[in-house]
Amino acid sequence: GKDGQYAYGVFKLYTATKAYRDLSDAAAEDEASTKVLAVPSAVALCFQVVSDLVMAADDEANGGSKYVPDVKSAEYSAGAICNMLPAILQAGDPPRKSIQTEKACGELATMFTQYSKLEGTSEEGKECALKAAEEIKAAGSSARPILEISHDLWTQYRKREGQPLDQFINQEKGIEVDESGPLDFLPCVNSDGQCSIL
């Protein structure tokens, strides 16, 4: 291809994802090197490869993925994420709570868990996916800037492709509301049970 441009079809997806996984594996011993590899666009591409495979395998997903990556590409992508978790999950400075991180952690943990349950996923792929799901889910308590940006890029990709954005949202979790919650503007919500509408 031209200098600085990717010529479509030059490399197979599994070749690129394997190389990235191997680089992240070599860098895993040095946190500074891992940070260099864990750029949000690359992390988002790994999310994309894994989620495309999960969505392609889900017969019930409306507007599922048009792209079906091979099983090895998804395994290599999950491996790269697993190797880079310390950099991806690095907390923001100063530490703060973030709804975006909480949402990203929930969606990604669900996606990696679903990937680990796919038929044809190798033991290594399952192990990496479950480790990623566990660590990502546990990281939702404070802001994780790299994870947030990567998740946002992945979400933008899914929007462009017309994929369902609620595919990986855990439907089991409800939000408990009381009178000081999001409905406190309603006139009928008060603790004494009286309702007065003006």
Coordinates of N, CA and C in Angstrom, one line a residue:
G1 N 0.8 -1.2 0.0 CA 0.0 0.0 0.0 C 0.8 1.2 0.0
K2 N 0.2 2.4 0.0 CA 0.9 3.7 0.0 C 1.5 3.9 1.4
D3 N 2.5 4.7 1.4 CA 3.2 5.0 2.7 C 2.2 5.6 3.7
G4 N 2.1 5.0 4.9 CA 1.2 5.5 5.9 C -0.2 5.1 5.8
Q5 N -0.6 4.3 4.8 CA -1.9 3.9 4.6 C -2.0 2.3 4.7
Y6 N -3.1 1.9 5.2 CA -3.3 0.4 5.2 C -4.0 0.0 4.0
A7 N -3.4 -1.0 3.3 CA -4.0 -1.5 2.1 C -4.8 -2.7 2.5
Y8 N -6.2 -2.6 2.2 CA -7.1 -3.6 2.6 C -6.7 -5.0 2.1
G9 N -6.7 -6.0 3.0 CA -6.4 -7.3 2.6 C -4.9 -7.7 2.6
V10 N -4.0 -6.8 3.0 CA -2.6 -7.1 3.0 C -2.4 -8.1 4.1
F11 N -2.9 -7.9 5.3 CA -2.8 -8.8 6.4 C -4.1 -9.3 6.8
K12 N -4.1 -10.6 7.2 CA -5.3 -11.2 7.7 C -5.6 -10.6 9.1
L13 N -6.8 -10.6 9.6 CA -7.1 -10.0 10.9 C -6.4 -10.8 12.0
Y14 N -6.4 -12.1 11.8 CA -5.7 -12.9 12.9 C -4.2 -12.7 13.0
T15 N -3.6 -12.3 11.9 CA -2.2 -12.0 11.9 C -1.9 -10.7 12.6
A16 N -2.8 -9.7 12.4 CA -2.6 -8.4 13.1 C -2.9 -8.5 14.6
T17 N -4.0 -9.3 14.9 CA -4.4 -9.4 16.3 C -3.4 -10.3 17.1
K18 N -2.8 -11.3 16.4 CA -1.8 -12.1 17.0 C -0.5 -11.3 17.3
A19 N -0.1 -10.5 16.4 CA 1.0 -9.6 16.6 C 0.8 -8.6 17.7
Y20 N -0.4 -8.1 17.8 CA -0.7 -7.1 18.9 C -0.7 -7.8 20.2
R21 N -1.3 -9.0 20.3 CA -1.3 -9.8 21.5 C 0.1 -10.1 21.9
D22 N 0.9 -10.5 21.0 CA 2.3 -10.9 21.3 C 3.1 -9.7 21.8
L23 N 2.8 -8.5 21.2 CA 3.5 -7.3 21.7 C 3.0 -6.9 23.1
S24 N 1.7 -7.1 23.4 CA 1.2 -6.8 24.7 C 1.7 -7.8 25.7
D25 N 1.9 -9.0 25.3 CA 2.5 -10.0 26.2 C 3.9 -9.7 26.6
A26 N 4.7 -9.3 25.6 CA 6.1 -8.9 25.9 C 6.1 -7.6 26.7
A27 N 5.2 -6.7 26.6 CA 5.2 -5.5 27.3 C 4.6 -5.6 28.7
A28 N 3.9 -6.7 29.0 CA 3.2 -6.9 30.2 C 4.1 -6.8 31.5
E29 N 5.3 -7.0 31.3 CA 6.3 -7.0 32.4 C 6.6 -5.5 32.8
D30 N 6.5 -4.6 31.9 CA 6.8 -3.2 32.1 C 5.6 -2.3 31.9
E31 N 5.2 -1.7 33.0 CA 3.9 -0.9 32.9 C 4.0 0.2 31.9
A32 N 5.2 0.9 31.8 CA 5.3 2.0 30.8 C 5.1 1.5 29.4
S33 N 5.6 0.3 29.1 CA 5.4 -0.2 27.7 C 4.0 -0.6 27.5
T34 N 3.3 -1.1 28.5 CA 1.9 -1.5 28.4 C 1.1 -0.2 28.1
K35 N 1.4 0.9 28.8 CA 0.7 2.1 28.5 C 0.8 2.6 27.1
V36 N 2.0 2.4 26.5 CA 2.2 2.8 25.1 C 1.3 2.0 24.2
L37 N 1.1 0.7 24.5 CA 0.2 -0.1 23.6 C -1.3 0.1 23.9
A38 N -1.6 0.5 25.1 CA -3.0 0.6 25.5 C -3.6 1.9 25.0
V39 N -3.4 2.3 23.8 CA -4.1 3.6 23.3 C -5.6 3.2 23.1
P40 N -6.5 4.2 23.4 CA -7.9 3.9 23.3 C -8.4 3.3 22.0
S41 N -7.8 3.8 20.9 CA -8.3 3.3 19.6 C -7.9 1.8 19.4
A42 N -6.8 1.4 19.8 CA -6.4 0.0 19.7 C -7.2 -0.9 20.7
V43 N -7.4 -0.4 21.9 CA -8.2 -1.1 22.8 C -9.7 -1.3 22.3
A44 N -10.2 -0.2 21.7 CA -11.6 -0.3 21.2 C -11.6 -1.3 20.0
L45 N -10.6 -1.4 19.2 CA -10.6 -2.3 18.1 C -10.6 -3.8 18.7
C46 N -9.9 -4.0 19.8 CA -10.0 -5.3 20.4 C -11.4 -5.6 20.9
F47 N -12.0 -4.6 21.5 CA -13.4 -4.8 22.0 C -14.3 -5.1 20.8
Q48 N -14.1 -4.4 19.7 CA -14.9 -4.6 18.5 C -14.8 -6.0 17.9
V49 N -13.5 -6.5 17.9 CA -13.3 -7.9 17.3 C -14.1 -8.9 18.2
V50 N -13.9 -8.8 19.5 CA -14.6 -9.8 20.4 C -16.1 -9.6 20.3
S51 N -16.6 -8.4 20.3 CA -18.0 -8.2 20.3 C -18.7 -8.6 19.0
D52 N -18.0 -8.4 17.9 CA -18.5 -8.8 16.6 C -18.7 -10.3 16.6
L53 N -17.7 -11.1 17.1 CA -17.9 -12.5 17.2 C -19.0 -12.9 18.1
V54 N -19.2 -12.3 19.2 CA -20.3 -12.6 20.1 C -21.6 -12.3 19.5
M55 N -21.7 -11.2 18.8 CA -23.0 -10.8 18.2 C -23.3 -11.7 17.0
A56 N -22.3 -12.1 16.2 CA -22.5 -13.0 15.1 C -23.0 -14.4 15.6
A57 N -22.6 -14.8 16.8 CA -23.0 -16.0 17.3 C -24.3 -16.0 18.0
D58 N -24.8 -14.8 18.2 CA -26.1 -14.6 18.9 C -27.2 -14.5 17.8
D59 N -28.0 -15.6 17.7 CA -29.1 -15.6 16.7 C -30.2 -14.6 17.0
E60 N -30.3 -14.2 18.2 CA -31.4 -13.3 18.6 C -31.1 -11.8 18.5
A61 N -29.8 -11.5 18.2 CA -29.4 -10.1 18.2 C -29.9 -9.5 16.9
N62 N -30.8 -8.5 17.1 CA -31.3 -7.8 15.9 C -30.2 -6.7 15.5
G63 N -30.0 -6.7 14.2 CA -29.0 -5.7 13.7 C -27.6 -6.1 14.2
G64 N -27.4 -7.4 14.3 CA -26.1 -8.0 14.7 C -25.0 -7.6 13.8
S65 N -23.8 -8.1 14.0 CA -22.6 -7.7 13.3 C -22.7 -8.2 11.9
K66 N -22.2 -7.3 10.9 CA -22.1 -7.7 9.5 C -20.8 -8.4 9.3
Y67 N -19.9 -8.3 10.3 CA -18.5 -8.8 10.2 C -18.4 -10.0 11.2
V68 N -17.9 -11.1 10.7 CA -17.7 -12.3 11.5 C -16.2 -12.6 11.6
P69 N -15.5 -12.1 12.6 CA -14.1 -12.4 12.8 C -13.9 -13.8 13.1
D70 N -12.8 -14.4 12.7 CA -12.5 -15.8 13.1 C -12.3 -15.9 14.6
V71 N -12.4 -17.1 15.0 CA -12.3 -17.4 16.5 C -10.9 -17.0 17.0
K72 N -9.9 -17.2 16.2 CA -8.5 -16.9 16.7 C -8.3 -15.4 16.9
S73 N -8.9 -14.6 16.0 CA -8.8 -13.2 16.1 C -9.4 -12.6 17.4
A74 N -10.5 -13.2 17.7 CA -11.2 -12.8 19.0 C -10.4 -13.3 20.2
E75 N -9.8 -14.5 20.1 CA -9.0 -15.0 21.2 C -7.7 -14.1 21.4
Y76 N -7.1 -13.7 20.3 CA -5.9 -12.8 20.4 C -6.3 -11.4 20.9
S77 N -7.4 -10.9 20.5 CA -7.9 -9.6 21.0 C -8.2 -9.7 22.5
A78 N -8.8 -10.8 22.9 CA -9.1 -10.9 24.4 C -7.8 -11.1 25.1
G79 N -6.8 -11.8 24.6 CA -5.5 -11.9 25.2 C -4.8 -10.6 25.3
A80 N -4.9 -9.7 24.3 CA -4.2 -8.4 24.3 C -4.9 -7.6 25.4
I81 N -6.2 -7.6 25.5 CA -6.9 -6.8 26.6 C -6.4 -7.3 27.9
C82 N -6.4 -8.6 28.1 CA -6.0 -9.2 29.4 C -4.6 -8.8 29.8
N83 N -3.7 -8.7 28.8 CA -2.3 -8.3 29.1 C -2.2 -6.8 29.5
M84 N -3.1 -6.0 28.9 CA -3.0 -4.6 29.1 C -4.0 -4.1 30.2
L85 N -4.6 -5.0 30.9 CA -5.6 -4.5 32.0 C -5.0 -3.5 32.9
P86 N -3.8 -3.6 33.4 CA -3.3 -2.6 34.4 C -3.3 -1.2 33.8
A87 N -2.9 -1.1 32.5 CA -2.9 0.2 31.9 C -4.3 0.7 31.6
I88 N -5.2 -0.2 31.1 CA -6.5 0.1 30.7 C -7.3 0.6 31.9
L89 N -7.1 -0.1 33.0 CA -7.9 0.2 34.2 C -7.2 1.1 35.2
Q90 N -6.2 1.9 34.7 CA -5.5 2.8 35.6 C -6.5 3.9 36.0
A91 N -6.6 4.2 37.3 CA -7.5 5.2 37.8 C -7.1 6.6 37.4
G92 N -8.2 7.4 37.2 CA -7.9 8.8 36.9 C -7.3 9.5 38.1
D93 N -6.7 10.7 37.9 CA -6.1 11.5 38.9 C -6.7 12.9 38.9
P94 N -7.3 13.3 39.9 CA -7.6 12.6 41.2 C -8.7 11.6 41.0
P95 N -8.7 10.6 41.9 CA -9.7 9.6 41.9 C -11.1 10.2 42.1
R96 N -12.1 9.8 41.3 CA -13.4 10.3 41.3 C -14.4 9.2 40.8
K97 N -15.6 9.3 41.2 CA -16.7 8.4 40.7 C -17.1 8.8 39.3
S98 N -17.4 7.8 38.4 CA -17.8 8.1 37.1 C -18.9 7.2 36.6
I99 N -20.0 7.7 36.2 CA -21.1 6.9 35.6 C -20.6 6.3 34.3
Q100 N -19.8 7.0 33.5 CA -19.4 6.4 32.2 C -18.5 5.2 32.5
T101 N -17.6 5.2 33.5 CA -16.8 4.1 33.8 C -17.7 2.9 34.3
E102 N -18.6 3.2 35.1 CA -19.5 2.2 35.7 C -20.3 1.5 34.5
K103 N -20.8 2.3 33.6 CA -21.5 1.7 32.5 C -20.6 0.9 31.6
A104 N -19.4 1.4 31.3 CA -18.4 0.7 30.5 C -18.0 -0.6 31.1
C105 N -17.8 -0.6 32.4 CA -17.4 -1.8 33.1 C -18.5 -2.9 33.1
G106 N -19.7 -2.4 33.3 CA -20.8 -3.4 33.2 C -21.0 -4.0 31.8
E107 N -21.0 -3.2 30.8 CA -21.1 -3.7 29.4 C -20.0 -4.6 29.0
L108 N -18.8 -4.2 29.3 CA -17.6 -5.0 28.9 C -17.5 -6.3 29.6
A109 N -17.8 -6.3 30.9 CA -17.8 -7.5 31.7 C -18.8 -8.5 31.1
T110 N -20.0 -8.0 30.8 CA -21.0 -8.9 30.2 C -20.5 -9.4 28.8
M111 N -19.9 -8.6 28.0 CA -19.4 -9.0 26.7 C -18.4 -10.1 26.8
F112 N -17.4 -9.9 27.7 CA -16.3 -10.9 27.9 C -16.9 -12.2 28.5
T113 N -17.8 -12.1 29.3 CA -18.5 -13.3 29.9 C -19.2 -14.1 28.8
Q114 N -19.9 -13.3 28.0 CA -20.6 -14.0 26.8 C -19.6 -14.6 25.9
Y115 N -18.5 -14.0 25.6 CA -17.5 -14.5 24.8 C -16.9 -15.8 25.3
S116 N -16.7 -15.8 26.6 CA -16.1 -17.0 27.3 C -17.0 -18.2 27.2
K117 N -18.3 -18.0 27.0 CA -19.3 -19.1 26.9 C -19.5 -19.6 25.5
L118 N -19.0 -18.9 24.5 CA -19.2 -19.3 23.1 C -18.5 -20.7 22.8
E119 N -19.3 -21.4 22.0 CA -18.7 -22.7 21.6 C -17.6 -22.4 20.7
G120 N -16.5 -23.2 20.8 CA -15.3 -23.0 20.0 C -14.3 -22.1 20.6
T121 N -14.6 -21.4 21.7 CA -13.6 -20.6 22.4 C -12.6 -21.5 23.1
S122 N -11.3 -21.3 22.9 CA -10.3 -22.1 23.5 C -10.2 -21.9 25.0
E123 N -9.6 -22.8 25.7 CA -9.4 -22.6 27.1 C -8.7 -21.4 27.5
E124 N -7.6 -21.1 26.7 CA -6.9 -19.8 26.9 C -7.7 -18.6 26.7
G125 N -8.6 -18.6 25.6 CA -9.5 -17.5 25.4 C -10.5 -17.3 26.5
K126 N -11.0 -18.5 27.0 CA -12.0 -18.4 28.1 C -11.3 -17.8 29.3
E127 N -10.1 -18.3 29.6 CA -9.4 -17.8 30.8 C -9.1 -16.3 30.8
C128 N -8.7 -15.8 29.6 CA -8.4 -14.4 29.4 C -9.7 -13.6 29.5
A129 N -10.8 -14.1 28.9 CA -12.0 -13.4 28.9 C -12.6 -13.3 30.3
L130 N -12.6 -14.4 31.1 CA -13.1 -14.4 32.4 C -12.3 -13.5 33.4
K131 N -10.9 -13.5 33.2 CA -10.1 -12.6 34.0 C -10.4 -11.2 33.6
A132 N -10.5 -10.8 32.4 CA -10.9 -9.5 31.9 C -12.2 -9.1 32.5
A133 N -13.2 -9.9 32.4 CA -14.6 -9.6 32.9 C -14.5 -9.3 34.4
E134 N -13.8 -10.2 35.1 CA -13.8 -10.0 36.6 C -13.1 -8.7 37.0
E135 N -11.9 -8.5 36.4 CA -11.2 -7.2 36.7 C -11.9 -6.0 36.3
I136 N -12.5 -6.0 35.1 CA -13.2 -4.8 34.6 C -14.4 -4.6 35.5
K137 N -15.1 -5.6 35.8 CA -16.3 -5.4 36.6 C -16.0 -4.8 38.0
A138 N -14.8 -5.3 38.6 CA -14.4 -4.8 39.9 C -13.9 -3.3 39.8
A139 N -13.6 -2.8 38.6 CA -13.0 -1.5 38.5 C -14.0 -0.4 38.3
G140 N -15.3 -0.7 38.4 CA -16.3 0.3 38.1 C -16.5 1.4 39.2
S141 N -15.8 1.2 40.3 CA -16.1 2.2 41.4 C -15.4 3.5 41.3
S142 N -14.5 3.7 40.4 CA -13.9 5.0 40.1 C -13.5 5.2 38.7
A143 N -13.3 6.4 38.3 CA -13.1 6.7 36.8 C -11.8 6.0 36.3
R144 N -11.9 5.5 35.1 CA -10.8 4.9 34.4 C -10.8 5.5 33.0
P145 N -10.0 6.6 32.8 CA -10.1 7.3 31.6 C -9.8 6.5 30.3
I146 N -8.8 5.7 30.3 CA -8.5 4.9 29.0 C -9.7 4.0 28.7
L147 N -10.3 3.4 29.7 CA -11.4 2.5 29.5 C -12.6 3.3 29.0
E148 N -12.9 4.5 29.6 CA -14.0 5.3 29.2 C -13.9 5.7 27.7
I149 N -12.7 6.2 27.3 CA -12.5 6.6 25.9 C -12.6 5.4 24.9
S150 N -12.0 4.3 25.3 CA -12.1 3.1 24.5 C -13.5 2.6 24.3
H151 N -14.3 2.6 25.4 CA -15.7 2.2 25.4 C -16.5 3.2 24.5
D152 N -16.2 4.5 24.6 CA -16.9 5.4 23.8 C -16.6 5.2 22.3
L153 N -15.3 4.9 21.9 CA -15.0 4.6 20.5 C -15.7 3.3 20.0
W154 N -15.7 2.3 20.9 CA -16.4 1.1 20.6 C -17.9 1.3 20.4
T155 N -18.5 2.1 21.2 CA -19.9 2.5 21.1 C -20.2 3.2 19.8
Q156 N -19.3 4.2 19.4 CA -19.5 4.9 18.2 C -19.5 3.9 17.0
Y157 N -18.6 3.0 17.0 CA -18.5 2.0 16.0 C -19.8 1.2 15.8
R158 N -20.3 0.8 17.0 CA -21.6 0.0 17.0 C -22.7 0.9 16.5
K159 N -22.8 2.1 16.8 CA -23.8 3.0 16.3 C -23.7 3.1 14.7
R160 N -22.5 3.4 14.2 CA -22.3 3.5 12.8 C -22.7 2.2 12.1
E161 N -22.5 1.0 12.7 CA -22.8 -0.2 12.0 C -24.3 -0.6 12.3
G162 N -25.0 0.2 13.0 CA -26.4 -0.1 13.3 C -26.6 -1.3 14.2
Q163 N -25.6 -1.6 15.0 CA -25.7 -2.7 16.0 C -26.5 -2.2 17.2
P164 N -27.2 -3.2 17.9 CA -28.0 -2.8 19.1 C -27.1 -2.4 20.2
L165 N -27.3 -1.3 20.8 CA -26.4 -0.7 21.8 C -26.8 -1.3 23.2
D166 N -27.9 -2.0 23.3 CA -28.2 -2.6 24.6 C -27.9 -4.1 24.7
Q167 N -27.2 -4.6 23.7 CA -26.8 -6.0 23.6 C -26.0 -6.5 24.9
F168 N -25.2 -5.7 25.4 CA -24.3 -6.1 26.5 C -24.7 -5.4 27.8
I169 N -25.8 -4.8 27.9 CA -26.3 -4.2 29.1 C -27.0 -5.3 30.0
N170 N -26.5 -5.4 31.2 CA -27.1 -6.4 32.1 C -28.5 -5.9 32.5
Q171 N -29.5 -6.7 32.1 CA -30.8 -6.3 32.4 C -31.3 -6.7 33.8
E172 N -30.5 -7.4 34.5 CA -30.9 -7.9 35.9 C -30.8 -6.8 36.9
K173 N -30.0 -5.8 36.7 CA -29.7 -4.8 37.7 C -30.8 -3.7 37.6
G174 N -31.5 -3.5 38.7 CA -32.6 -2.5 38.7 C -32.0 -1.3 39.5
I175 N -32.7 -0.2 39.4 CA -32.3 1.0 40.2 C -33.4 1.3 41.2
E176 N -33.0 1.3 42.5 CA -34.0 1.5 43.5 C -34.2 3.0 43.7
V177 N -35.4 3.4 43.8 CA -35.7 4.8 43.8 C -36.5 5.1 45.1
D178 N -36.2 6.2 45.7 CA -37.1 6.6 46.8 C -37.5 8.1 46.6
E179 N -38.1 8.7 47.5 CA -38.6 10.1 47.3 C -37.5 11.1 47.0
S180 N -36.2 10.8 47.3 CA -35.1 11.7 47.0 C -34.4 11.3 45.7
G181 N -35.0 10.4 45.0 CA -34.4 10.0 43.7 C -34.8 10.8 42.6
P182 N -34.7 10.2 41.4 CA -34.9 11.0 40.1 C -36.4 11.4 39.9
L183 N -37.3 10.9 40.7 CA -38.7 11.2 40.5 C -39.2 12.2 41.6
D184 N -38.3 12.8 42.3 CA -38.7 13.6 43.4 C -39.4 14.9 43.0
F185 N -39.4 15.2 41.7 CA -40.1 16.4 41.1 C -41.6 16.2 41.0
L186 N -42.0 14.9 41.1 CA -43.5 14.6 40.9 C -44.2 15.0 42.2
P187 N -45.4 15.6 42.0 CA -46.1 16.1 43.2 C -46.6 15.0 44.1
C188 N -46.8 13.8 43.6 CA -47.4 12.7 44.4 C -46.3 12.0 45.2
V189 N -45.1 12.3 45.1 CA -44.0 11.5 45.7 C -43.7 12.3 47.0
N190 N -44.2 11.7 48.1 CA -43.8 12.2 49.4 C -44.0 11.2 50.4
S191 N -43.3 11.2 51.5 CA -43.3 10.1 52.5 C -44.7 10.0 53.3
D192 N -45.5 11.0 53.4 CA -46.7 10.9 54.1 C -47.9 10.4 53.3
G193 N -47.6 10.1 52.1 CA -48.6 9.4 51.3 C -49.7 10.3 50.7
Q194 N -49.6 11.6 51.0 CA -50.6 12.6 50.5 C -50.2 13.0 49.1
C195 N -51.2 13.2 48.3 CA -51.0 13.7 46.9 C -51.7 15.0 46.7
S196 N -51.0 15.9 46.2 CA -51.7 17.2 45.8 C -51.2 17.7 44.5
I197 N -52.1 17.7 43.5 CA -51.8 18.1 42.2 C -52.3 19.5 42.0
L198 N -51.5 20.4 41.5 CA -52.0 21.8 41.4 C -52.5 22.1 40.0

